[in-house]
Amino acid sequence: MKDVLVRATACEGMVRCVAAITTQLVDDASRRHRVSPTVSAALGRTLTAGVLLGSLLKDTEKVTILLQCTGPIGGITVEADAQGNVRGYAKNPHVDLPLNERKKFDVRGAVGSGMLYVLREADYYRTGLFRDPYCGSVPIISGEIAEDVAYYLTQSEQIPSAVSLGVFVLPDEERPFRVEAAGGFLIQTFPGVSDEVLRNLERSVLATPYVTEMIRQGMGPREILQTALGAYTFEILEEKEVRFACTCSPERARRLLAALDSKELCAMLREDGGAEMTCHFCNAVYHFNADDLRALLSESDSTA
Ligand code: ZN
């Protein structure tokens, strides 16, 4: 089953809601970065938050979620666009912690305290435009990520929000584990919403099971939204696939290398006989042999 996101509106436009299944993309990220189960949960929740926030962007924008934290995971960076593409990484992908007292991944223990930053900016690669980004931040109050993103949206963006995120993994024969279910939902209310609607929504959201439980029962984003909204009906504005996708390429890696000083390129050629570049976001490795480096050097000679 492909990962899907549904964005909808309810209560005469006073309520905005998004739900997404992200099982494949979290599995994809976990495999690429060879993360531990704990990091799979932490990174997977953040990637899912990225997908949810990405769906609220204008077409040409992108959003970055940055957790700068003191816990052993060291930090998480996630970037998403409005087209359903998301990529991201954890600073220390192999950190693993025992399950917490509720038999869940100890994401809070891995993250610790620190700051959550959210940056929204025009996607330079899509628009060729560079505008000052919008940046908001809050202290990490929970470390479980969903609460932190909700706190950010409510405090910094001043939109009361409920966020639920989850990742469930199972042992696998060929790999240490696989992601069996991942997803999340976001519900936001706008000024003018009645107290009655607020009360009812609060009750239904609180009564909603874990997202991963609903996904494992076979529920899709529509059913998840309906469960979270309780008695309220909603109108779907958008339904689309979401995926882990990186913007790196051999050509971009080559351009980065070409931007280096020729002295550095010479040193690489002499000492290593080549160069290797790893993309933080997707862990792709780009190799350049001695001939590639010589070609880059002769280009930089001819442009000097
Ligand atoms: Zn990449």
XYZ file of C-alpha atoms and ligand atoms in Angstrom:
305
model
C 0.000 0.000 0.000
C 1.337 3.439 -0.948
C 1.669 6.221 1.633
C -1.218 8.650 1.355
C -2.152 11.987 2.862
C -5.622 13.525 3.128
C -6.188 17.204 3.869
C -9.691 18.288 4.778
C -11.834 20.968 6.362
C -14.716 20.669 8.842
C -17.193 22.807 10.807
C -17.693 25.436 8.058
C -13.972 25.952 7.582
C -13.298 26.544 11.295
C -11.386 23.277 11.553
C -8.479 22.166 9.380
C -7.387 18.559 9.504
C -4.719 16.394 7.861
C -3.947 12.708 8.248
C -1.228 10.637 6.625
C -0.056 7.068 6.418
C 3.747 7.148 6.264
C 4.659 3.485 6.791
C 6.660 3.087 3.565
C 8.533 6.354 3.824
C 9.530 5.780 7.444
C 10.656 2.274 6.517
C 12.567 3.721 3.571
C 14.285 6.315 5.792
C 15.072 3.692 8.434
C 16.687 1.453 5.818
C 18.679 4.246 4.164
C 20.067 5.522 7.464
C 20.339 2.060 9.097
C 18.786 3.494 12.246
C 18.069 1.745 15.532
C 14.404 1.064 16.428
C 14.365 4.029 18.854
C 15.702 6.377 16.178
C 13.269 4.903 13.658
C 10.461 6.043 15.984
C 11.955 9.494 16.634
C 12.935 10.182 13.014
C 9.711 8.581 11.715
C 7.538 10.789 13.901
C 9.443 13.884 12.761
C 9.229 12.861 9.083
C 5.487 12.359 9.527
C 5.172 15.803 11.146
C 7.081 17.165 8.127
C 4.612 15.573 5.723
C 1.649 16.995 7.685
C 3.103 20.525 7.854
C 4.241 20.283 4.226
C 0.631 19.821 3.124
C -0.189 23.278 4.557
C 2.466 25.044 2.452
C 2.062 27.046 -0.719
C 3.183 25.137 -3.836
C 6.632 26.704 -3.974
C 7.498 26.578 -0.274
C 9.359 24.082 1.842
C 9.407 23.512 5.570
C 12.285 22.395 7.783
C 11.768 20.917 11.239
C 14.873 21.017 13.358
C 15.256 19.421 16.769
C 18.347 20.725 18.486
C 18.505 18.552 21.541
C 20.679 17.378 24.397
C 19.603 13.704 24.300
C 21.783 10.933 22.803
C 20.094 11.221 19.370
C 21.953 14.554 19.058
C 19.409 16.230 16.773
C 16.929 15.598 13.959
C 16.522 17.493 10.690
C 13.537 16.997 8.391
C 12.639 18.875 5.232
C 9.308 18.624 3.366
C 7.678 20.319 0.400
C 4.067 20.840 -0.639
C 4.202 17.985 -3.155
C 4.483 15.262 -0.529
C 8.269 14.842 -0.660
C 10.069 14.531 2.642
C 13.653 13.741 3.640
C 15.519 13.805 6.910
C 18.100 12.351 9.237
C 19.088 11.979 12.862
C 22.547 13.037 13.983
C 23.241 9.772 15.827
C 21.249 7.136 13.939
C 22.421 4.109 15.932
C 21.491 5.228 19.447
C 19.093 2.744 20.997
C 17.328 2.823 24.348
C 15.270 0.243 26.228
C 11.468 0.547 25.925
C 9.868 2.917 28.421
C 7.488 1.938 31.233
C 4.531 1.982 28.788
C 6.407 -0.512 26.563
C 6.887 2.194 23.911
C 10.066 3.496 22.314
C 11.796 5.912 24.634
C 11.763 8.787 22.155
C 11.704 11.276 25.019
C 14.873 9.708 26.461
C 16.589 9.832 23.052
C 15.616 13.461 22.389
C 15.972 15.000 25.848
C 15.557 18.744 26.117
C 16.472 21.555 23.743
C 14.756 23.587 21.055
C 12.355 22.864 18.216
C 12.746 25.123 15.182
C 10.417 25.336 12.219
C 11.566 27.195 9.100
C 9.307 27.976 6.182
C 10.887 29.345 3.046
C 10.518 29.583 -0.703
C 11.980 26.481 -2.291
C 15.027 27.920 -4.017
C 15.467 24.967 -6.390
C 11.879 25.183 -7.600
C 11.541 28.953 -7.847
C 15.070 30.309 -8.263
C 13.951 32.946 -5.748
C 15.541 33.600 -2.447
C 13.354 35.160 0.216
C 13.951 35.528 3.918
C 12.623 32.426 5.633
C 9.995 32.497 8.358
C 11.406 30.870 11.478
C 9.665 30.021 14.742
C 10.911 28.128 17.753
C 9.810 26.716 21.081
C 11.619 24.846 23.828
C 11.163 21.070 23.643
C 8.552 20.476 26.348
C 8.012 16.745 25.950
C 10.546 15.095 23.657
C 7.827 12.791 22.290
C 7.687 15.086 19.210
C 3.888 15.135 18.626
C 3.339 17.229 21.761
C 6.259 19.436 20.812
C 4.936 20.096 17.309
C 1.466 20.828 18.737
C 3.020 23.187 21.280
C 4.959 24.936 18.516
C 1.857 25.408 16.343
C -0.247 26.630 19.260
C 2.382 28.916 20.805
C 4.496 30.177 17.940
C 1.975 30.161 15.080
C -0.955 30.884 17.405
C -3.147 28.151 15.899
C -4.552 25.774 18.533
C -3.506 22.329 17.304
C -3.692 18.676 18.260
C -1.030 16.380 16.796
C -0.678 12.619 16.966
C 2.296 10.745 15.482
C 3.306 7.109 15.684
C 5.739 4.465 14.430
C 5.375 0.730 15.063
C 8.130 -1.733 14.137
C 8.356 -5.520 14.038
C 11.313 -7.915 13.853
C 12.149 -8.979 10.306
C 13.899 -12.030 8.875
C 16.305 -10.165 6.607
C 16.824 -6.975 8.583
C 16.990 -6.108 12.279
C 13.400 -4.771 12.012
C 10.870 -3.312 9.619
C 8.346 -0.500 10.020
C 4.937 -2.128 10.218
C 2.866 1.043 10.642
C 3.557 4.766 10.742
C 1.395 7.832 10.390
C -0.176 10.782 12.082
C -2.849 13.432 12.108
C -3.132 17.137 12.793
C -6.282 19.029 13.786
C -6.308 22.830 13.957
C -9.032 25.269 14.941
C -9.354 28.855 13.779
C -10.569 31.938 15.651
C -14.357 32.034 15.862
C -14.789 28.312 16.431
C -17.474 27.699 19.062
C -16.696 26.425 22.557
C -19.001 23.492 21.927
C -16.997 22.392 18.858
C -13.756 22.812 20.809
C -15.034 20.704 23.698
C -16.322 17.965 21.409
C -13.106 17.875 19.404
C -10.989 17.717 22.516
C -13.046 14.771 23.732
C -12.925 12.875 20.439
C -9.193 13.464 19.934
C -8.481 12.245 23.468
C -10.561 9.126 22.840
C -8.795 8.376 19.537
C -6.578 5.269 19.708
C -2.869 5.380 18.807
C -2.437 6.119 15.090
C -0.386 2.961 14.594
C -3.176 0.907 16.173
C -5.687 2.327 13.684
C -3.343 1.755 10.744
C -2.709 -1.838 11.817
C -6.472 -2.355 11.851
C -6.429 -1.348 8.183
C -7.669 2.206 8.550
C -6.617 4.829 5.993
C -6.256 8.610 6.451
C -10.001 9.214 5.920
C -11.019 6.770 8.652
C -8.362 8.176 10.980
C -9.692 11.702 10.446
C -13.250 10.535 11.030
C -12.251 8.871 14.290
C -10.415 11.966 15.487
C -13.264 14.314 14.517
C -15.937 12.196 16.204
C -19.415 13.224 15.047
C -18.250 15.998 12.705
C -18.197 15.408 8.977
C -15.405 16.776 6.820
C -14.828 17.821 3.243
C -11.685 16.542 1.520
C -9.602 19.258 -0.134
C -6.702 17.119 -1.243
C -5.611 13.490 -1.348
C -2.122 12.613 -2.512
C 0.772 10.207 -2.236
C 3.698 11.084 0.023
C 7.226 9.686 -0.140
C 10.819 9.888 1.074
C 12.669 11.757 -1.658
C 15.971 13.575 -1.687
C 17.095 16.405 -3.944
C 20.709 15.241 -4.104
C 22.176 13.904 -7.355
C 25.600 13.011 -8.804
C 25.542 16.353 -10.630
C 24.883 18.337 -7.437
C 27.588 16.424 -5.584
C 29.959 17.237 -8.460
C 29.052 20.930 -8.289
C 29.768 20.968 -4.541
C 33.143 19.386 -5.142
C 33.885 21.794 -7.995
C 33.296 24.698 -5.612
C 36.247 23.595 -3.488
C 39.590 25.288 -3.678
C 41.953 23.652 -6.205
C 44.498 23.145 -3.391
C 41.957 21.007 -1.537
C 41.165 19.051 -4.686
C 44.903 18.459 -5.227
C 45.263 17.227 -1.655
C 42.364 14.785 -2.136
C 43.909 13.525 -5.343
C 47.317 13.095 -3.744
C 46.256 11.629 -0.406
C 43.110 9.667 -1.215
C 43.270 9.245 -4.979
C 39.647 10.305 -5.141
C 36.791 11.706 -3.111
C 33.639 10.452 -1.516
C 30.619 12.560 -0.589
C 27.739 11.368 1.550
C 24.358 13.105 1.535
C 23.245 13.701 5.137
C 19.591 13.647 4.179
C 19.405 10.271 2.431
C 22.812 8.670 3.094
C 23.536 8.298 -0.634
C 27.285 8.099 -1.326
C 28.846 9.694 -4.392
C 32.277 8.464 -5.448
C 34.750 10.450 -7.519
C 37.880 8.706 -8.766
C 41.249 10.242 -9.606
C 40.197 10.955 -13.210
C 37.053 12.786 -12.005
C 39.187 14.949 -9.723
C 41.691 15.655 -12.506
C 38.800 16.721 -14.764
C 37.500 19.072 -12.065
C 40.990 20.509 -11.589
C 41.481 21.177 -15.278
C 38.042 22.893 -15.351
C 38.993 25.112 -12.427
C 42.347 25.863 -14.180
C 40.567 26.941 -17.325
C 38.150 29.201 -15.435
C 40.840 30.724 -13.213
Zn 20.341 12.870 -0.624
